[in-house]
Coordinates of C-alpha atoms in Angstrom, one line a residue:
Chain E
M26 CA 0.2 0.0 0.0
A27 CA 2.7 2.6 0.9
A28 CA 4.5 1.6 -2.7
L29 CA 1.4 2.3 -4.3
K30 CA 0.8 5.4 -2.7
N31 CA 4.5 6.5 -3.5
A32 CA 3.5 5.5 -7.4
E33 CA 1.0 8.1 -7.1
A34 CA 3.1 11.0 -5.5
L35 CA 5.6 10.4 -8.1
I36 CA 3.2 12.0 -11.1
P37 CA 3.1 15.8 -9.9
R38 CA 6.5 15.6 -8.9
F39 CA 7.5 15.1 -12.7
K40 CA 9.6 18.2 -14.1
F41 CA 8.9 18.8 -17.6
E42 CA 11.7 19.1 -20.1
K43 CA 10.7 18.4 -23.6
L44 CA 8.2 16.9 -25.6
L45 CA 9.7 13.8 -27.1
N46 CA 7.0 12.4 -29.2
Q47 CA 3.6 12.6 -30.2
D48 CA 1.6 9.9 -31.9
Q49 CA -1.6 8.0 -32.3
A50 CA -2.9 11.1 -34.0
G51 CA -1.6 13.3 -31.5
R52 CA -3.4 11.2 -28.9
R53 CA -0.3 9.8 -27.4
I54 CA 2.4 12.3 -25.8
V55 CA 5.8 11.1 -24.6
L56 CA 7.4 13.6 -22.5
Q57 CA 11.0 13.8 -20.9
G58 CA 11.8 15.3 -17.7
T59 CA 13.1 14.6 -14.2
I60 CA 12.0 13.6 -10.8
D61 CA 14.2 14.7 -8.0
S62 CA 17.0 15.4 -11.0
E63 CA 16.8 11.8 -12.3
P64 CA 15.5 11.3 -15.7
A65 CA 12.2 10.3 -16.3
L66 CA 9.6 9.7 -19.2
L67 CA 5.8 10.6 -18.8
L68 CA 3.7 9.1 -21.3
A69 CA 0.0 10.4 -21.5
E70 CA -2.8 8.6 -23.5
R71 CA -6.2 9.3 -24.3
A72 CA -8.3 6.7 -22.3
A73 CA -11.0 4.8 -24.3
F74 CA -14.5 5.8 -23.4
D75 CA -16.4 4.5 -20.8
S76 CA -19.0 2.4 -22.9
D77 CA -21.4 1.6 -19.7
E78 CA -25.0 2.4 -20.9
S79 CA -25.9 5.1 -18.4
R80 CA -22.6 7.0 -19.0
L81 CA -23.5 7.1 -22.5
S82 CA -27.0 8.2 -22.2
T83 CA -25.8 11.1 -20.2
L84 CA -22.5 11.9 -22.6
S85 CA -24.2 14.7 -24.2
N86 CA -25.6 16.1 -20.9
S87 CA -22.1 15.8 -19.6
L88 CA -20.3 18.0 -22.1
S89 CA -19.3 21.7 -21.4
H90 CA -18.2 24.9 -23.4
I91 CA -19.3 23.5 -26.5
Q92 CA -17.8 25.0 -29.3
N93 CA -19.2 25.0 -32.8
L94 CA -16.1 24.9 -35.7
G95 CA -18.7 24.8 -38.6
D96 CA -21.7 23.0 -40.4
N97 CA -22.7 22.3 -43.5
D98 CA -26.1 21.0 -44.4
I99 CA -27.1 18.2 -41.8
Y100 CA -23.1 17.7 -40.6
R101 CA -22.2 19.8 -37.8
W102 CA -18.6 19.5 -35.8
Y103 CA -17.5 20.6 -32.4
M104 CA -14.9 20.8 -29.8
A105 CA -16.0 20.1 -25.9
H106 CA -15.0 19.5 -22.9
S107 CA -16.2 15.9 -21.1
G108 CA -16.3 17.3 -17.6
V109 CA -16.0 20.7 -15.9
G110 CA -13.0 22.0 -17.9
E111 CA -12.2 24.9 -16.3
G112 CA -9.3 26.6 -18.0
Q113 CA -8.3 23.3 -19.8
P114 CA -7.9 22.9 -23.9
A115 CA -10.8 21.1 -25.2
D116 CA -10.3 17.3 -25.2
L117 CA -13.1 16.2 -27.1
K118 CA -14.1 16.3 -30.6
I119 CA -17.8 15.7 -31.9
N120 CA -19.9 15.3 -35.1
L121 CA -23.0 15.6 -35.2
I122 CA -25.4 14.3 -38.0
Y123 CA -28.7 15.4 -37.8
P124 CA -31.2 14.6 -39.3
C125 CA -29.4 11.1 -40.6
T126 CA -30.5 9.0 -42.5
E127 CA -30.5 4.8 -42.9
Q128 CA -27.2 5.1 -44.9
H129 CA -25.6 7.2 -42.6
L130 CA -26.7 4.4 -39.9
K131 CA -25.4 1.6 -42.0
K132 CA -21.9 3.7 -42.9
Y133 CA -21.4 3.9 -38.9
R134 CA -22.6 0.7 -37.5
A135 CA -19.8 -1.9 -36.5
Q136 CA -19.6 -4.1 -39.2
A137 CA -18.2 -7.6 -39.0
V138 CA -15.1 -8.0 -41.2
R139 CA -14.7 -11.4 -43.1
H140 CA -11.0 -12.7 -44.8
V141 CA -11.4 -14.3 -48.3
T142 CA -9.3 -15.6 -50.8
E143 CA -10.2 -14.6 -54.3
T144 CA -8.7 -17.3 -56.8
P145 CA -7.9 -16.6 -60.5
H146 CA -11.1 -18.7 -61.3
V147 CA -13.3 -16.8 -58.6
Y148 CA -12.1 -13.4 -59.9
R149 CA -12.6 -14.3 -63.4
D150 CA -16.2 -16.0 -63.1
H151 CA -17.6 -13.5 -60.6
V152 CA -15.6 -10.6 -59.6
R153 CA -14.5 -9.2 -62.9
P154 CA -18.1 -9.7 -64.1
Y155 CA -18.8 -7.4 -61.0
M156 CA -16.2 -5.1 -61.8
K157 CA -17.6 -4.5 -65.2
T158 CA -21.2 -3.9 -63.8
K159 CA -19.7 -1.3 -61.6
R160 CA -17.8 0.7 -64.6
D161 CA -21.0 0.1 -66.9
Q162 CA -23.0 2.1 -64.2
G163 CA -21.1 5.0 -64.7
R164 CA -19.3 5.3 -61.6
L165 CA -16.0 6.0 -63.1
N166 CA -17.5 9.3 -64.8
W167 CA -15.6 11.5 -61.9
V168 CA -12.2 9.7 -62.7
F169 CA -12.6 10.1 -66.5
N170 CA -13.8 14.1 -66.2
I171 CA -10.5 14.6 -64.4
L172 CA -8.5 12.7 -66.6
D173 CA -10.0 14.6 -69.6
G174 CA -9.6 17.8 -67.8
R175 CA -13.2 18.9 -67.4
T176 CA -13.5 18.9 -64.0
E177 CA -11.1 19.3 -60.8
Q178 CA -8.4 20.8 -62.4
E179 CA -7.4 23.0 -59.7
D180 CA -6.8 20.0 -57.8
V181 CA -4.6 18.2 -60.4
L182 CA -0.6 18.8 -58.6
F183 CA 1.2 17.2 -62.0
R184 CA 0.2 15.5 -65.2
S185 CA 2.9 14.0 -67.3
P186 CA 3.8 16.1 -70.4
H187 CA 1.9 15.2 -73.1
S188 CA 4.6 15.9 -75.1
T189 CA 7.0 14.0 -73.8
T190 CA 5.2 11.0 -72.5
T191 CA 3.7 8.2 -74.5
E192 CA 0.1 7.8 -74.3
D193 CA 0.1 4.7 -72.0
E194 CA 2.8 6.0 -69.7
R195 CA 0.8 8.9 -68.6
Y196 CA -0.4 9.6 -65.0
L197 CA -1.8 12.6 -62.9
L198 CA -1.3 13.2 -59.3
L199 CA -4.1 14.2 -56.8
P200 CA -4.6 14.9 -53.2
D201 CA -6.1 12.4 -51.7
L202 CA -9.1 13.4 -49.3
N203 CA -7.9 12.5 -46.3
W204 CA -4.6 14.6 -46.4
D205 CA -5.1 18.3 -45.2
R206 CA -2.4 19.5 -48.3
K207 CA 0.0 21.0 -46.0
T208 CA 1.2 18.6 -43.4
L209 CA 4.2 17.1 -44.7
G210 CA 4.2 13.9 -42.2
G211 CA 0.5 13.3 -43.4
L212 CA 1.4 13.7 -47.4
H213 CA -1.2 11.1 -49.3
L214 CA -1.4 11.4 -52.8
L215 CA -3.3 9.6 -55.6
A216 CA -1.6 8.5 -59.1
L217 CA -4.4 8.2 -61.6
V218 CA -2.7 6.6 -64.7
E219 CA -4.3 7.9 -68.1
R220 CA -5.0 4.7 -69.7
R221 CA -8.0 3.2 -69.4
D222 CA -7.3 -0.5 -70.0
I223 CA -6.1 -1.1 -66.4
W224 CA -9.0 -1.6 -64.0
S225 CA -7.0 -2.9 -60.6
L226 CA -4.0 -4.8 -60.0
R227 CA -5.6 -8.0 -61.5
D228 CA -4.8 -6.7 -64.9
L229 CA -1.1 -6.0 -64.4
K230 CA 1.2 -8.7 -65.9
K231 CA 4.5 -9.5 -66.9
K232 CA 4.9 -7.0 -69.7
H233 CA 4.1 -4.0 -67.8
V234 CA 7.2 -4.5 -65.3
A235 CA 9.4 -2.0 -67.2
W236 CA 6.3 0.9 -67.4
L237 CA 5.7 0.3 -63.8
K238 CA 9.5 0.7 -62.9
R239 CA 9.5 3.9 -64.9
I240 CA 6.2 5.0 -63.3
V241 CA 7.4 4.2 -59.9
A242 CA 10.4 6.3 -60.4
D243 CA 8.7 8.8 -62.1
I244 CA 6.4 9.2 -59.2
A245 CA 9.0 9.6 -56.7
S246 CA 11.2 12.2 -58.3
T247 CA 8.3 14.3 -59.1
V248 CA 6.6 14.1 -55.5
S249 CA 10.1 14.7 -53.8
R250 CA 10.8 17.7 -56.1
L251 CA 7.1 19.3 -55.6
Y252 CA 7.3 18.9 -51.9
S253 CA 11.1 19.0 -51.0
I254 CA 11.5 15.7 -49.4
D255 CA 13.8 12.6 -50.3
A256 CA 12.2 10.3 -52.2
D257 CA 13.0 7.3 -49.8
M258 CA 10.7 9.1 -47.3
L259 CA 7.7 7.9 -49.7
K260 CA 6.2 4.8 -50.3
C261 CA 3.5 3.7 -52.9
Y262 CA 0.8 0.8 -52.3
V263 CA -2.5 -0.2 -53.8
H264 CA -5.5 -1.3 -52.4
Y265 CA -7.0 -5.0 -53.4
Q266 CA -10.0 -4.5 -53.3
P267 CA -10.0 -1.1 -54.7
T268 CA -13.1 1.4 -53.9
Y269 CA -13.3 2.1 -57.7
Y270 CA -12.0 0.0 -60.5
H271 CA -9.6 2.4 -62.5
F272 CA -5.7 1.7 -61.7
H273 CA -4.7 4.0 -59.0
I274 CA -1.6 4.2 -56.8
H275 CA -1.8 5.7 -53.3
I276 CA 1.7 7.6 -52.3
V277 CA 2.0 8.3 -48.7
H278 CA 4.5 9.8 -46.3
V279 CA 6.2 7.1 -44.5
S280 CA 5.7 8.8 -41.3
L281 CA 1.9 8.9 -42.2
E282 CA 0.3 6.8 -39.0
A283 CA -0.6 3.7 -40.5
G284 CA -4.2 2.9 -40.2
A285 CA -6.7 0.3 -41.8
T286 CA -6.5 1.8 -45.0
Q287 CA -2.9 0.3 -45.2
A288 CA -3.1 -3.0 -43.3
V289 CA -2.3 -6.4 -44.7
G290 CA -5.9 -7.7 -46.1
K291 CA -6.6 -4.2 -47.6
A292 CA -3.1 -3.0 -49.2
L293 CA 0.0 -4.3 -51.3
S294 CA 3.2 -2.6 -51.4
L295 CA 3.4 -1.7 -55.4
D296 CA 6.9 -2.6 -55.1
N297 CA 6.4 -5.9 -54.1
I298 CA 4.0 -6.3 -56.7
I299 CA 6.4 -5.5 -59.1
S300 CA 8.9 -7.8 -57.8
Q301 CA 6.1 -10.8 -58.1
L302 CA 5.4 -9.8 -61.5
A303 CA 9.1 -10.0 -62.3
T304 CA 9.9 -13.5 -61.0
M305 CA 6.8 -15.1 -62.2
A306 CA 6.7 -18.3 -64.1
G307 CA 5.2 -17.5 -67.7
D308 CA 5.5 -15.7 -71.1
Q309 CA 4.7 -11.6 -71.0
E310 CA 1.1 -12.5 -70.7
A311 CA 1.4 -13.6 -67.4
G312 CA 0.2 -11.8 -64.6
M313 CA -1.8 -10.9 -61.6
D314 CA -4.8 -12.5 -62.7
N315 CA -3.2 -16.0 -62.2
V316 CA -2.9 -15.9 -58.3
D317 CA -4.8 -16.5 -55.3
L318 CA -5.2 -13.1 -53.5
S319 CA -6.8 -12.8 -50.0
F320 CA -8.1 -10.0 -48.1
T321 CA -10.9 -8.7 -46.0
L322 CA -14.3 -7.8 -46.8
G323 CA -17.2 -5.7 -44.6
E324 CA -20.1 -7.9 -44.5
A325 CA -22.0 -5.5 -45.9
S326 CA -20.3 -5.1 -48.9
E327 CA -21.7 -6.4 -52.2
L328 CA -19.0 -8.7 -52.8
W329 CA -19.7 -10.3 -49.4
T330 CA -23.1 -10.6 -50.2
D331 CA -23.3 -11.4 -53.8
V332 CA -20.1 -13.2 -54.3
F333 CA -18.2 -14.5 -51.3
L334 CA -20.9 -15.5 -48.9
P335 CA -22.8 -17.2 -51.9
L336 CA -19.6 -19.2 -52.3
K337 CA -18.9 -20.4 -49.0
E338 CA -22.7 -21.4 -48.7
K339 CA -21.9 -23.5 -51.9
R340 CA -25.1 -21.6 -54.0
L341 CA -22.6 -20.2 -56.3
Q342 CA -19.1 -22.1 -57.3
Chain T
M6 CA -24.2 33.8 -35.2
A7 CA -27.8 32.6 -34.8
A8 CA -27.0 29.5 -36.4
L9 CA -23.7 28.7 -34.4
K10 CA -25.8 29.3 -31.4
N11 CA -28.5 26.9 -32.5
A12 CA -26.0 24.5 -33.6
E13 CA -24.1 24.4 -30.0
A14 CA -27.8 23.9 -28.5
L15 CA -28.9 20.8 -30.3
I16 CA -25.8 18.8 -28.5
P17 CA -27.2 19.0 -25.1
R18 CA -30.8 18.1 -26.6
F19 CA -29.6 14.5 -28.3
K20 CA -31.4 11.3 -26.8
F21 CA -29.2 8.5 -26.9
E22 CA -30.6 5.2 -28.2
K23 CA -27.6 2.6 -28.4
L24 CA -24.3 2.4 -28.6
L25 CA -23.6 1.8 -32.5
N26 CA -20.0 1.4 -32.8
Q27 CA -16.6 1.5 -31.2
D28 CA -13.2 2.1 -32.8
Q29 CA -9.7 3.9 -32.7
A30 CA -8.8 1.7 -29.7
G31 CA -12.1 2.9 -28.2
R32 CA -11.2 6.4 -28.4
R33 CA -14.2 7.1 -30.6
I34 CA -17.7 6.2 -29.9
V35 CA -20.7 6.5 -32.3
L36 CA -24.1 7.1 -30.6
Q37 CA -27.4 6.5 -32.2
G38 CA -30.6 8.8 -30.9
T39 CA -32.8 11.5 -31.7
I40 CA -33.5 15.2 -31.1
D41 CA -37.0 16.1 -31.4
S42 CA -37.9 12.7 -32.3
E43 CA -35.9 12.6 -35.2
P44 CA -32.8 10.6 -36.0
A45 CA -29.2 11.8 -35.1
L46 CA -25.6 10.3 -34.9
L47 CA -23.3 11.8 -32.3
L48 CA -19.9 11.1 -32.6
A49 CA -17.3 11.6 -30.0
E50 CA -13.7 11.1 -30.2
R51 CA -10.9 12.0 -27.9
A52 CA -9.3 15.1 -28.9
A53 CA -5.4 15.2 -29.8
F54 CA -3.4 17.2 -26.8
D55 CA -2.4 20.6 -26.9
S56 CA 1.1 20.5 -27.8
D57 CA 1.8 24.0 -26.1
E58 CA 5.1 23.9 -23.8
S59 CA 3.2 25.6 -21.2
R60 CA 0.4 23.2 -21.0
L61 CA 3.1 20.3 -21.3
S62 CA 5.1 21.8 -18.3
T63 CA 1.9 22.0 -16.2
L64 CA 0.4 18.8 -17.3
S65 CA 1.6 16.3 -14.2
N66 CA 0.7 18.8 -12.0
S67 CA -3.1 19.8 -13.6
L68 CA -3.8 15.6 -13.0
S69 CA -6.2 14.6 -10.7
H70 CA -7.6 11.4 -9.0
I71 CA -4.5 9.4 -10.4
Q72 CA -4.8 5.7 -9.6
N73 CA -1.9 3.4 -9.5
L74 CA -2.9 0.2 -11.6
G75 CA 0.6 -1.7 -11.0
D76 CA 4.0 -1.4 -11.1
N77 CA 7.4 -3.5 -12.4
D78 CA 10.6 -2.3 -11.4
I79 CA 11.1 1.1 -13.2
Y80 CA 7.5 1.0 -15.0
R81 CA 4.7 2.3 -13.5
W82 CA 1.2 2.6 -14.9
Y83 CA -1.9 4.9 -13.8
M84 CA -5.4 5.9 -15.0
A85 CA -6.1 9.7 -14.3
H86 CA -8.1 12.7 -14.9
S87 CA -7.1 15.6 -17.1
G88 CA -9.2 18.2 -15.0
V89 CA -11.3 18.1 -12.1
G90 CA -13.3 15.1 -13.4
E91 CA -15.8 15.2 -10.3
G92 CA -17.6 12.3 -10.7
Q93 CA -16.1 11.4 -14.6
P94 CA -14.5 8.3 -15.7
A95 CA -11.0 8.7 -16.0
D96 CA -10.0 9.9 -19.2
L97 CA -6.0 9.4 -19.6
K98 CA -3.8 6.4 -19.6
I99 CA -0.3 7.3 -17.9
N100 CA 2.9 5.4 -18.2
L101 CA 5.7 6.6 -16.2
I102 CA 9.4 5.0 -16.6
Y103 CA 11.7 6.3 -13.8
P104 CA 14.7 6.4 -13.8
C105 CA 14.8 5.8 -17.5
T106 CA 18.0 5.3 -19.2
E107 CA 19.0 6.4 -22.9
Q108 CA 17.9 3.5 -24.4
H109 CA 14.2 4.5 -23.3
L110 CA 14.8 7.5 -24.7
K111 CA 16.2 6.2 -28.2
K112 CA 13.0 4.0 -28.1
Y113 CA 10.4 6.5 -27.5
R114 CA 12.0 9.8 -29.3
A115 CA 10.4 10.3 -33.0
Q116 CA 12.2 8.6 -35.5
A117 CA 12.8 9.2 -39.0
V118 CA 11.8 6.3 -41.1
R119 CA 13.4 5.6 -44.5
H120 CA 11.6 3.1 -47.3
V121 CA 14.4 0.9 -48.8
T122 CA 14.5 -1.7 -51.4
E123 CA 16.3 -5.0 -50.4
T124 CA 17.6 -6.4 -53.6
P125 CA 18.4 -10.5 -53.8
H126 CA 22.1 -9.1 -53.8
V127 CA 22.1 -6.8 -50.8
Y128 CA 19.9 -10.0 -49.0
R129 CA 23.0 -12.0 -49.6
D130 CA 25.8 -9.8 -49.1
H131 CA 24.8 -7.6 -46.2
V132 CA 21.4 -8.6 -44.4
R133 CA 22.0 -12.3 -44.4
P134 CA 25.2 -11.9 -42.3
Y135 CA 23.6 -9.3 -40.1
M136 CA 20.9 -11.9 -39.4
K137 CA 23.4 -14.6 -38.7
T138 CA 25.1 -12.2 -36.3
K139 CA 22.0 -11.4 -34.1
R140 CA 21.7 -15.0 -34.3
D141 CA 25.1 -16.1 -33.0
Q142 CA 24.8 -13.3 -30.3
G143 CA 21.9 -15.8 -28.6
R144 CA 19.2 -13.6 -29.5
L145 CA 17.1 -16.4 -30.2
N146 CA 17.8 -18.6 -26.8
W147 CA 14.2 -17.4 -25.7
V148 CA 12.7 -18.7 -28.5
F149 CA 14.5 -22.0 -28.3
N150 CA 13.4 -22.2 -24.5
I151 CA 10.1 -22.2 -25.3
L152 CA 10.3 -24.7 -28.2
D153 CA 12.3 -27.0 -26.2
G154 CA 9.7 -27.0 -23.1
R155 CA 12.5 -25.0 -20.7
T156 CA 10.5 -21.7 -20.1
E157 CA 7.1 -20.4 -20.7
Q158 CA 5.0 -23.7 -20.9
E159 CA 2.3 -22.0 -19.2
D160 CA 1.9 -19.7 -22.4
V161 CA 2.1 -22.1 -25.2
L162 CA -1.6 -22.7 -26.0
F163 CA -1.5 -25.3 -28.4
R164 CA 1.6 -27.6 -30.0
S165 CA 1.5 -29.6 -33.0
P166 CA 1.3 -33.4 -31.6
H167 CA 4.7 -35.1 -32.0
S168 CA 2.8 -38.4 -32.4
T169 CA 1.3 -37.5 -35.4
T170 CA 3.3 -34.5 -36.8
T171 CA 6.2 -34.8 -38.9
E172 CA 9.0 -33.1 -37.3
D173 CA 9.7 -30.3 -40.1
E174 CA 5.9 -29.5 -39.9
R175 CA 5.5 -28.8 -36.2
Y176 CA 4.9 -25.4 -34.7
L177 CA 3.5 -23.6 -31.3
L178 CA 0.9 -21.3 -30.4
L179 CA 1.4 -18.4 -28.0
P180 CA -0.6 -14.9 -27.1
D181 CA 1.1 -11.6 -28.4
L182 CA 2.3 -9.8 -26.0
N183 CA -0.1 -7.0 -26.8
W184 CA -3.3 -9.2 -26.7
D185 CA -5.0 -9.2 -23.2
R186 CA -5.8 -12.9 -23.7
K187 CA -9.7 -12.4 -23.2
T188 CA -11.2 -9.9 -25.9
L189 CA -12.1 -11.7 -28.8
G190 CA -12.3 -8.6 -31.3
G191 CA -8.3 -8.0 -30.3
L192 CA -6.9 -11.9 -30.4
H193 CA -3.3 -11.7 -31.5
L194 CA -1.2 -14.8 -31.8
L195 CA 1.9 -16.0 -32.9
A196 CA 2.9 -19.1 -34.1
L197 CA 6.7 -20.4 -34.0
V198 CA 7.8 -23.4 -36.4
E199 CA 9.5 -25.5 -34.5
R200 CA 12.0 -26.0 -37.5
R201 CA 15.2 -24.0 -37.2
D202 CA 16.6 -23.6 -40.7
I203 CA 13.8 -20.7 -41.5
W204 CA 15.2 -17.7 -40.3
S205 CA 12.6 -15.1 -42.0
L206 CA 10.6 -15.2 -45.5
R207 CA 13.5 -14.9 -47.0
D208 CA 13.9 -18.6 -46.5
L209 CA 10.6 -20.1 -48.0
K210 CA 11.0 -21.8 -51.4
K211 CA 8.3 -23.3 -53.9
K212 CA 9.1 -26.4 -52.3
H213 CA 7.7 -25.1 -49.2
V214 CA 4.2 -24.4 -50.6
A215 CA 2.5 -27.7 -49.9
W216 CA 4.0 -27.2 -46.2
L217 CA 2.7 -24.1 -45.9
K218 CA -0.7 -24.3 -47.0
R219 CA -1.2 -27.0 -44.5
I220 CA 0.4 -24.9 -41.6
V221 CA -1.8 -22.0 -42.5
A222 CA -4.9 -24.8 -42.6
D223 CA -4.1 -26.3 -39.3
I224 CA -3.7 -23.0 -37.7
A225 CA -6.7 -21.7 -38.9
S226 CA -8.8 -24.6 -37.8
T227 CA -6.9 -24.9 -34.7
V228 CA -7.3 -21.2 -33.7
S229 CA -11.1 -21.4 -34.2
R230 CA -11.8 -24.1 -32.6
L231 CA -9.6 -22.9 -29.5
Y232 CA -11.6 -19.6 -29.1
S233 CA -15.0 -20.7 -31.2
I234 CA -14.7 -18.5 -34.2
D235 CA -15.1 -18.6 -37.5
A236 CA -11.7 -19.3 -39.7
D237 CA -12.8 -16.5 -42.1
M238 CA -12.6 -14.2 -39.2
L239 CA -8.4 -14.7 -38.9
K240 CA -5.7 -13.6 -41.2
C241 CA -2.0 -14.6 -41.0
Y242 CA 1.0 -12.1 -41.5
V243 CA 4.7 -12.0 -41.4
H244 CA 6.9 -9.0 -40.9
Y245 CA 9.8 -8.4 -43.1
Q246 CA 12.3 -7.2 -41.6
P247 CA 10.9 -9.5 -38.4
T248 CA 11.9 -8.4 -35.0
Y249 CA 13.8 -11.6 -34.5
Y250 CA 15.3 -14.2 -36.7
H251 CA 13.4 -17.4 -36.3
F252 CA 10.0 -17.8 -38.9
H253 CA 7.2 -17.1 -37.2
I254 CA 3.5 -15.8 -38.2
H255 CA 0.9 -13.8 -36.8
I256 CA -2.4 -14.2 -36.6
V257 CA -4.9 -11.9 -35.6
H258 CA -8.9 -11.5 -35.3
V259 CA -10.0 -9.5 -38.7
S260 CA -11.0 -6.6 -36.4
L261 CA -8.2 -5.9 -34.8
E262 CA -7.3 -2.5 -35.0
A263 CA -5.2 -2.3 -37.8
G264 CA -1.8 0.2 -37.1
A265 CA 1.7 0.1 -37.9
T266 CA 2.6 -3.7 -37.1
Q267 CA -0.2 -4.4 -40.2
A268 CA 0.8 -1.7 -42.4
V269 CA 2.3 -2.1 -46.0
G270 CA 6.4 -1.9 -45.4
K271 CA 6.3 -4.1 -42.3
A272 CA 3.9 -6.5 -43.3
L273 CA 3.0 -9.2 -45.5
S274 CA -0.3 -11.3 -46.1
L275 CA 1.2 -15.1 -45.4
D276 CA -1.5 -16.0 -48.1
N277 CA -0.1 -14.0 -50.6
I278 CA 3.3 -14.7 -49.7
I279 CA 2.3 -18.7 -50.4
S280 CA 0.4 -17.7 -53.7
Q281 CA 3.8 -16.1 -54.9
L282 CA 5.7 -18.7 -54.6
A283 CA 3.3 -21.0 -56.1
T284 CA 3.2 -18.9 -59.3
M285 CA 7.1 -18.0 -59.4
A286 CA 9.4 -18.9 -62.2
G287 CA 12.2 -21.8 -61.5
D288 CA 12.6 -25.1 -59.7
Q289 CA 11.4 -26.0 -56.7
E290 CA 14.6 -24.6 -54.8
A291 CA 13.4 -20.9 -56.3
G292 CA 12.2 -18.9 -53.3
M293 CA 11.9 -15.4 -51.8
D294 CA 15.6 -14.6 -51.9
N295 CA 15.2 -13.8 -55.2
V296 CA 13.0 -11.3 -55.2
D297 CA 13.2 -7.7 -54.4
L298 CA 11.5 -6.6 -51.0
S299 CA 10.3 -3.1 -50.2
F300 CA 10.2 -1.7 -46.4
T301 CA 10.6 0.9 -44.0
L302 CA 13.3 1.3 -41.3
G303 CA 13.6 3.8 -38.6
E304 CA 17.0 5.7 -38.9
A305 CA 17.9 4.5 -35.5
S306 CA 18.1 1.1 -36.2
E307 CA 21.0 -0.8 -37.1
L308 CA 20.0 -2.1 -40.4
W309 CA 19.6 1.5 -41.7
T310 CA 22.9 2.9 -39.9
D311 CA 25.0 -0.2 -41.1
V312 CA 23.5 -1.2 -44.1
F313 CA 21.0 0.8 -46.1
L314 CA 22.6 4.4 -45.4
P315 CA 26.0 3.3 -46.3
L316 CA 24.5 1.6 -49.5
K317 CA 22.6 5.0 -50.4
E318 CA 26.0 6.9 -49.7
K319 CA 27.8 4.4 -51.9
R320 CA 30.2 3.4 -48.7
L321 CA 29.0 0.2 -49.5
Q322 CA 27.8 -1.8 -52.2

């Protein structure tokens, strides 16, 4: 008991010297300091919310110093204090969607996730036709509008010069929606290729290896020039399944906090795909359509409900 | 101004119905409810810490209700309130390391990260010898102690039955240190193979494909039996570079919050490696030692300072 009391008494004696690190989206800080002139580290981390029903039911009433930061239609965002918070900086971010629809509930509801393996056979017979349906529904119009220069041209950060780049090798760079467009450590760009015959990494073949190597090198030198950062502080990955079926590459700063979007089961290193193609058996037409690919799918996704669940239950083969 | 005032007034009128979701390690909650009988969503998220020096210097004094949860040698952990927090649950987790050493500072200091490509040549001439040094230094004694049944046997969750499994195919399962051993959605296990000739995924060859498929299937059925979860709610990955050079597999629940440890540049899907080996050119001895592998390295790591930085600066080749 004496030892525990001592442990508690140590904290107020901590003398701050410097901020050593900040991570988990700023929700963890590591402070370097001393206690009685001896070196000490204090790590402070925001705790999980208490998920007790009675707590949650009174949460909105227990907030104080609610400050509205902005609103757009049914979306509003705020900073607030979880308690009295006199003289303290706000410790909560609040978003309110009101009135919300069933779509919003679906989007935010906890969703079970499944791990599936897409064989070449499943890809050819089920997933490729699904991709075609999505493309035929006009889901790519926004991409083609950008490629053709009709919309969002003010967002285009770079476009391969048409005078010196052959048609098949052109791409353009856009900021990802999640990047604030200024914090270098959070840099996140998208490269959209101009050619329209590559729907996803499944269309990459051995014959594309030289082109892919050139595009990766060109992206690295272009982005490092545009933002004055070393090329080896960038990494490139692609998603499978991607959100839309036009081949695009994610380029992020290596120090960008890795989350679900960079995780195994969602993202693959572009360098490693190139290397996989280079060492693959077969002629120049051999490619990623011949390999098993494993990834995760939300149970609410159409690919799960319409393809992988029926396959699992043998209603489809 | 009137609109902003209205926006602030909405929050206390939110009537809680149910907890829709909890993510970001419990630091974001999504509440479903109503305002004036119309559906509404309230998302509450812990905010980043204010990194202002004057705030940080008074942080340790501004905490209240500090509760020591445990301590081990120089490590102590606590829950605490960031403000007065009367009647509120604790909103901060605190760790204190005191007295700390230069090693602790190095570990927690913000570290720049580099993205490197390890070619087969670099692997053979520099990285493999580095791995050998680490193995020769006895860094794997703890692994061998577990495999040989000398230590940590109480932690072994499963061991391939020696009566029915050939020597080359055996493995054992341990909980990962980061798993609390009870929250199913955060399940994180390690599979250690018993054979000692595979130091990392670099040693995997085409001839191992059938064995790897069997081990993946066996892990899936064993873990799903041990924890009563569907096998397609698990995913397996390996690290490259790994922390220690004895081949081991990470098994996680698909809903485990993905962080740096699952990210592109650190982790590779085991299924995809197997598929890469299966479609690789060459005979049964062809393997992952023949491919380029790209990954990220902290600037403080020995592989960066002793191998990849000298290579970049042409002090090594």
